[in-house]
Amino acid sequence: MARPAHVPAWLPLLVLLLAAGGATAQTCLTATFTNGRTFLKCNALPVLGASLHWTYHAENGTADIAFRAPSSTTGWVAWGINPTALRMAGSNVFVASQDASGAVSVLTTVLESISPTLTNGSLSFAVPVPASAEYSAGAYTIYATVALPSNSTSHNTVWQAGPSNGGAIQPHNPSGQNVLSMQNLDFLSGTGSAASNSRLHRRNLHGVLNAVGWGILIPLGAMIARYLRVFEAADPAWFYLHITCQISGYALGVGGWGLGLKLGSESTGLTYNPHRNIGIAIFSLATAQVFALFMRPNPKHKYRVYWNVYHHSIGYSVILLAIINIFKGLNILKPATGWKTGYIVIIAILAGVALVLEAITWAIVLRRRKRNQSSGYGNGTNGTGLQL
């Protein structure tokens, strides 16, 4: 009996991937619609589980559209065309939702900004057949016939989904898939080019830079200064480690802060004021802390005690504000659960280590102070006490 040929380990995975891709395409191609409607082309859109079905009529430049997207009965979905740019603001859209009685209706409106008034009105292109919508099997379907603008077949298309409250349309999630729901589509060939996710990458980079800079390196540098200086063998290494952590943290934090300002300037009408204001406060305090290093008095100078109070107060304020703002940023970005959990674990580890070192170093300081008193040296810490 012949032995079976060896099957590569990656082959089953490849089969599963092909099957999954085929299933998605099959769902798009085999979708059915009420009243015997049929469409020649379809496109399984890359986000929000939506699909677009259409028939293009070259003789008059119109397209019969069916847009389908999953939603609860208390949600809404929308599809539209932006004649000028690949973005939401400026788009001409059809919005389907239900009122309190369950009746489905379609709103046609132009999104004048990312916080639109959603006033029902005419679009900038003709709609020869009034739009309609239906809700079935956990999804809305919007039907419309549109005259494609500028007698062109290639257009910027957008789609969206969000919640409603008592029939009133509420804002959608400002992150994740909801900021990627746009693509340029050629209604003649059926090819689409999805929106670049570079903005999402920059938002993530903004979060990582701030979390590592303000939220990890700065607290770590403070811990090094507070605890390692107690150990005589660590002098002066603790100072250089402290400065390295603080400068590195400041550099990364400023980079993340600057990127955040850039992202904010690109989001006209959408401002996370608490997150933004705390970020500006962190940058201002940290910058003041950096300049304070150039005015540091000699350890024996009479004003050194006041400088220490200033230095420690600003430093701890930056750390506290940074941790608060990082969690605000995580709530805005809404990344995978692991990111938030990971940062919580890091902060918990730093806090645990700090508690242990606090007990150890206080024991060392008290024992050293007792020894100095018995030797007649007085109560001064002489640079070896807990000052940070």
JSON list of C-alpha atoms in Angstrom, two decimals, residues 69-77 96 135 137-140 161-162:
[
{"chain": "A", "resi": 69, "resn": "ALA", "atom": "CA", "xyz": [-24.83, 46.93, 6.22]},
{"chain": "A", "resi": 70, "resn": "PRO", "atom": "CA", "xyz": [-25.50, 45.11, 9.51]},
{"chain": "A", "resi": 71, "resn": "SER", "atom": "CA", "xyz": [-27.08, 47.09, 12.33]},
{"chain": "A", "resi": 72, "resn": "SER", "atom": "CA", "xyz": [-29.39, 46.73, 15.29]},
{"chain": "A", "resi": 73, "resn": "THR", "atom": "CA", "xyz": [-32.91, 48.13, 15.06]},
{"chain": "A", "resi": 74, "resn": "THR", "atom": "CA", "xyz": [-31.73, 51.08, 17.15]},
{"chain": "A", "resi": 75, "resn": "GLY", "atom": "CA", "xyz": [-28.86, 51.89, 14.79]},
{"chain": "A", "resi": 76, "resn": "TRP", "atom": "CA", "xyz": [-28.42, 53.64, 11.46]},
{"chain": "A", "resi": 77, "resn": "VAL", "atom": "CA", "xyz": [-26.34, 53.11, 8.33]},
{"chain": "A", "resi": 96, "resn": "ALA", "atom": "CA", "xyz": [-31.33, 54.80, 6.78]},
{"chain": "A", "resi": 135, "resn": "TYR", "atom": "CA", "xyz": [-34.56, 46.43, 7.50]},
{"chain": "A", "resi": 137, "resn": "ALA", "atom": "CA", "xyz": [-32.26, 39.90, 9.10]},
{"chain": "A", "resi": 138, "resn": "GLY", "atom": "CA", "xyz": [-30.22, 42.36, 11.17]},
{"chain": "A", "resi": 139, "resn": "ALA", "atom": "CA", "xyz": [-29.23, 44.63, 8.30]},
{"chain": "A", "resi": 140, "resn": "TYR", "atom": "CA", "xyz": [-30.39, 47.77, 6.53]},
{"chain": "A", "resi": 161, "resn": "ALA", "atom": "CA", "xyz": [-22.88, 53.00, 10.77]},
{"chain": "A", "resi": 162, "resn": "GLY", "atom": "CA", "xyz": [-23.77, 54.19, 14.24]}
]
